[in-house]
PDB file of C-alpha atoms in Angstrom:
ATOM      1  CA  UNK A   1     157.835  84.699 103.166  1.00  0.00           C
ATOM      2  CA  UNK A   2     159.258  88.057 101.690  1.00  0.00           C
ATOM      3  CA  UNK A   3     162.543  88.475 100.585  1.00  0.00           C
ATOM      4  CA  UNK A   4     164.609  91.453 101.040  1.00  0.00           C
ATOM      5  CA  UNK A   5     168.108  92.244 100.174  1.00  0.00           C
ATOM      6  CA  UNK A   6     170.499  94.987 102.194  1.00  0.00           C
ATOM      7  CA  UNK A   7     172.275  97.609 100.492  1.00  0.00           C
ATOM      8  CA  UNK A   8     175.683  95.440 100.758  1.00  0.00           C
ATOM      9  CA  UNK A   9     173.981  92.510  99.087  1.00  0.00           C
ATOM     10  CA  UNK A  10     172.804  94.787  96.340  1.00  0.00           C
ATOM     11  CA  UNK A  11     176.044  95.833  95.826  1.00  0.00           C
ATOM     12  CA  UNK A  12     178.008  92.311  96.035  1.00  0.00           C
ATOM     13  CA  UNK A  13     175.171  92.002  93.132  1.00  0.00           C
ATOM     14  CA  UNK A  14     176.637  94.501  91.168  1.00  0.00           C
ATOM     15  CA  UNK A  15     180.426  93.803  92.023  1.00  0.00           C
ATOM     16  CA  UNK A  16     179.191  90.013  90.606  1.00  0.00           C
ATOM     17  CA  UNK A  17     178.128  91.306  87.714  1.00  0.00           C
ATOM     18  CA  UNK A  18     180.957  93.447  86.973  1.00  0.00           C
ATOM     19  CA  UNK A  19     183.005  90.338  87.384  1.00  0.00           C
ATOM     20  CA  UNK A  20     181.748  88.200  85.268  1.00  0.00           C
ATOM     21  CA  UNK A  21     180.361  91.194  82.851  1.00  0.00           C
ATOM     22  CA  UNK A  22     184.563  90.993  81.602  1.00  0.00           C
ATOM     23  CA  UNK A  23     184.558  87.810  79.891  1.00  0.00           C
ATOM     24  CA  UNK A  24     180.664  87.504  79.591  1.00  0.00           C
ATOM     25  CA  UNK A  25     177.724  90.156  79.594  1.00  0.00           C
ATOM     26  CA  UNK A  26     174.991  87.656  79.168  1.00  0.00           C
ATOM     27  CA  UNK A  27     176.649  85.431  81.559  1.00  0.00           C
ATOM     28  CA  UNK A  28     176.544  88.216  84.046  1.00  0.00           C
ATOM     29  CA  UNK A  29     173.203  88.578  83.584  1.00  0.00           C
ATOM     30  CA  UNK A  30     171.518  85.489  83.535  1.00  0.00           C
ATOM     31  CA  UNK A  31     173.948  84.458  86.944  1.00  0.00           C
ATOM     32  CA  UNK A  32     172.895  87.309  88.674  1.00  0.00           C
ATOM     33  CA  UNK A  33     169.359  85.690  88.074  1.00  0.00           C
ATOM     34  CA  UNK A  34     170.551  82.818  89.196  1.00  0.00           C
ATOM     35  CA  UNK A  35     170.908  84.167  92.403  1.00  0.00           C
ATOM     36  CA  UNK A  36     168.244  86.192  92.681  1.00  0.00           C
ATOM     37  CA  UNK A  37     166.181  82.846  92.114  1.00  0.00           C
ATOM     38  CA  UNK A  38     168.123  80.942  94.710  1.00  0.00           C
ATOM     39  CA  UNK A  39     167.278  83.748  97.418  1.00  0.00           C
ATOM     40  CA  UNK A  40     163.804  83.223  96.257  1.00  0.00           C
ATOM     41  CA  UNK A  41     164.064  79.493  96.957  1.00  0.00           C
ATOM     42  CA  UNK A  42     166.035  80.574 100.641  1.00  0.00           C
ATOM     43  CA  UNK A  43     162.320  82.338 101.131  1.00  0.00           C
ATOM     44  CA  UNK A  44     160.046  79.220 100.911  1.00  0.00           C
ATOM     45  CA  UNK A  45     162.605  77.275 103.661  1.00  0.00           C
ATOM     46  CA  UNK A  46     165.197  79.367 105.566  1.00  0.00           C
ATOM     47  CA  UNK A  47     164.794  76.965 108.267  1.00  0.00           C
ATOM     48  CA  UNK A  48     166.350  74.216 106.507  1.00  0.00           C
ATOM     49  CA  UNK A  49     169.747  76.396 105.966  1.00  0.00           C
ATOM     50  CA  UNK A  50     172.802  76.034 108.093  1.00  0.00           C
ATOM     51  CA  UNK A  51     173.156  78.474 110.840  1.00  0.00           C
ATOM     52  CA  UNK A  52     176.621  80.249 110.935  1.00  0.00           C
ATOM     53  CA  UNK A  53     176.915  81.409 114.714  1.00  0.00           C
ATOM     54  CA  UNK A  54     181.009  81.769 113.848  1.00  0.00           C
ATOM     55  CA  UNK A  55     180.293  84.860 111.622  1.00  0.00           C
ATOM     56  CA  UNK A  56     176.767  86.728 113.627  1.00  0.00           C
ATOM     57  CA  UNK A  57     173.865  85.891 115.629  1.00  0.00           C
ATOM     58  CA  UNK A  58     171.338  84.179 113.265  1.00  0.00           C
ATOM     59  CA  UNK A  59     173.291  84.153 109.986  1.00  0.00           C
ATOM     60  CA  UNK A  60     172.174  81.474 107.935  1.00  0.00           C
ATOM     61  CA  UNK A  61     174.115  80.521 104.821  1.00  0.00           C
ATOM     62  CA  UNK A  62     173.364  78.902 101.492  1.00  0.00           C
ATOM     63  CA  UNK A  63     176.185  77.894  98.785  1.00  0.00           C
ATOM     64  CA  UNK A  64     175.928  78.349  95.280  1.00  0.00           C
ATOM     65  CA  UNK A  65     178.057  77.659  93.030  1.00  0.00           C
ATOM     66  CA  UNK A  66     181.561  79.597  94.669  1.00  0.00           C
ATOM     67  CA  UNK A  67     179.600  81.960  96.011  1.00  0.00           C
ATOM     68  CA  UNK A  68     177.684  82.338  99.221  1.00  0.00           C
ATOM     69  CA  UNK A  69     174.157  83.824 100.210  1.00  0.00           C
ATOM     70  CA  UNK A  70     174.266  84.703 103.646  1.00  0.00           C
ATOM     71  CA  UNK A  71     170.686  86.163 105.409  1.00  0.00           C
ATOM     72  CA  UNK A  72     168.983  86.452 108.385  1.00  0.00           C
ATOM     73  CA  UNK A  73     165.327  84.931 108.629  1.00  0.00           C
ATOM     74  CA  UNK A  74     162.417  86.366 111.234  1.00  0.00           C
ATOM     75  CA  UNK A  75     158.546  85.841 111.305  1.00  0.00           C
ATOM     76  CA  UNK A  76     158.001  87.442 108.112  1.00  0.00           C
ATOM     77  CA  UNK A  77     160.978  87.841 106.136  1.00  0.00           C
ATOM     78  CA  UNK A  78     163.928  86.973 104.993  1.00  0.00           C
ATOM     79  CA  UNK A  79     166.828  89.351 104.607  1.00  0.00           C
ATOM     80  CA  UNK A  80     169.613  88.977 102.731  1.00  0.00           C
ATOM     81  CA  UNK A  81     172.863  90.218 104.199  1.00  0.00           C
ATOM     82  CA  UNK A  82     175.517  89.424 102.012  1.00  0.00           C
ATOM     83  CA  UNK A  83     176.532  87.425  98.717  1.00  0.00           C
ATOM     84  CA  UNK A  84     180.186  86.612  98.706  1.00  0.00           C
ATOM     85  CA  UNK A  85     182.842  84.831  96.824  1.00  0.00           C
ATOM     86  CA  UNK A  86     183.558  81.091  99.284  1.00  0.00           C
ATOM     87  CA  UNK A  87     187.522  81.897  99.055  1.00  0.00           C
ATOM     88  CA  UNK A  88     187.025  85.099 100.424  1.00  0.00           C
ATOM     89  CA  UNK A  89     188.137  85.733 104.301  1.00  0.00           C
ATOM     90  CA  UNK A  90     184.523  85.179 105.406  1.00  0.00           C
ATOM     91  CA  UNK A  91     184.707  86.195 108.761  1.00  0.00           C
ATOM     92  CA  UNK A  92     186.229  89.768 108.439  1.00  0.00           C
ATOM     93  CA  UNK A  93     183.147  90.238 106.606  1.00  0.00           C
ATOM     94  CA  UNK A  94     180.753  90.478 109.778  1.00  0.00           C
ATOM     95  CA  UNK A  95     182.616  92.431 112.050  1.00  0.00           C
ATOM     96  CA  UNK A  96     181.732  91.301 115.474  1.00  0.00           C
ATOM     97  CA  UNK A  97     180.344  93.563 118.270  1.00  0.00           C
ATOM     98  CA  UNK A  98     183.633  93.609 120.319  1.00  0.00           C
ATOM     99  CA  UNK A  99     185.656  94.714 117.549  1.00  0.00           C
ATOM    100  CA  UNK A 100     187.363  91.351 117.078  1.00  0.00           C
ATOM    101  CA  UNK A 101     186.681  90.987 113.082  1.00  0.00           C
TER     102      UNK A 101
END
């Protein structure tokens, strides 16, 4: 299945990286590939992840480590939406379609 990553999750990519880039560059790197390669392993059974209905309409999520992959699966691809820290405020970060979040 491909695997495709939004702008945001790009970005909550980079804001990773700068994080951990402070006490450790290599670190940064090599978690960031960490990631990467658990989004790749998302790909081969998005099924199998836990639907989040609280935060959007066929969210799926997938923990690693503190942080959180969320991503949306059709036919032929899976897309991730968002990587976030787990302590942050999880649902003001899908804004719902009557303005409640």
């Amino acid at each position: 299945m491909r695997l495709r990553f939004t702008p945001l999750a790009e970005q909550d990519l980079e804001s990773i990286a700068d994080y951990f880039a402070l006490d450790s560059p290599r670190r940064a790197l090599s978690f960031v590939r960490e990631l990467r390669q658990q989004c790749e392993r998302i790909a081969l059974t998005p099924q199998a992840y836990r639907l989040r209905p609280e935060l959007a309409e066929g969210i799926r999520s997938c923990a690693y480590g503190n942080y959180v992959i969320f991503f949306e699966a059709t036919a032929g691809a899976v897309l991730v939406v968002r990587i976030l820290h787990g302590a942050r405020d999880l649902p003001a970060q899908f804004p719902s379609d009557d303005g409640t979040h």
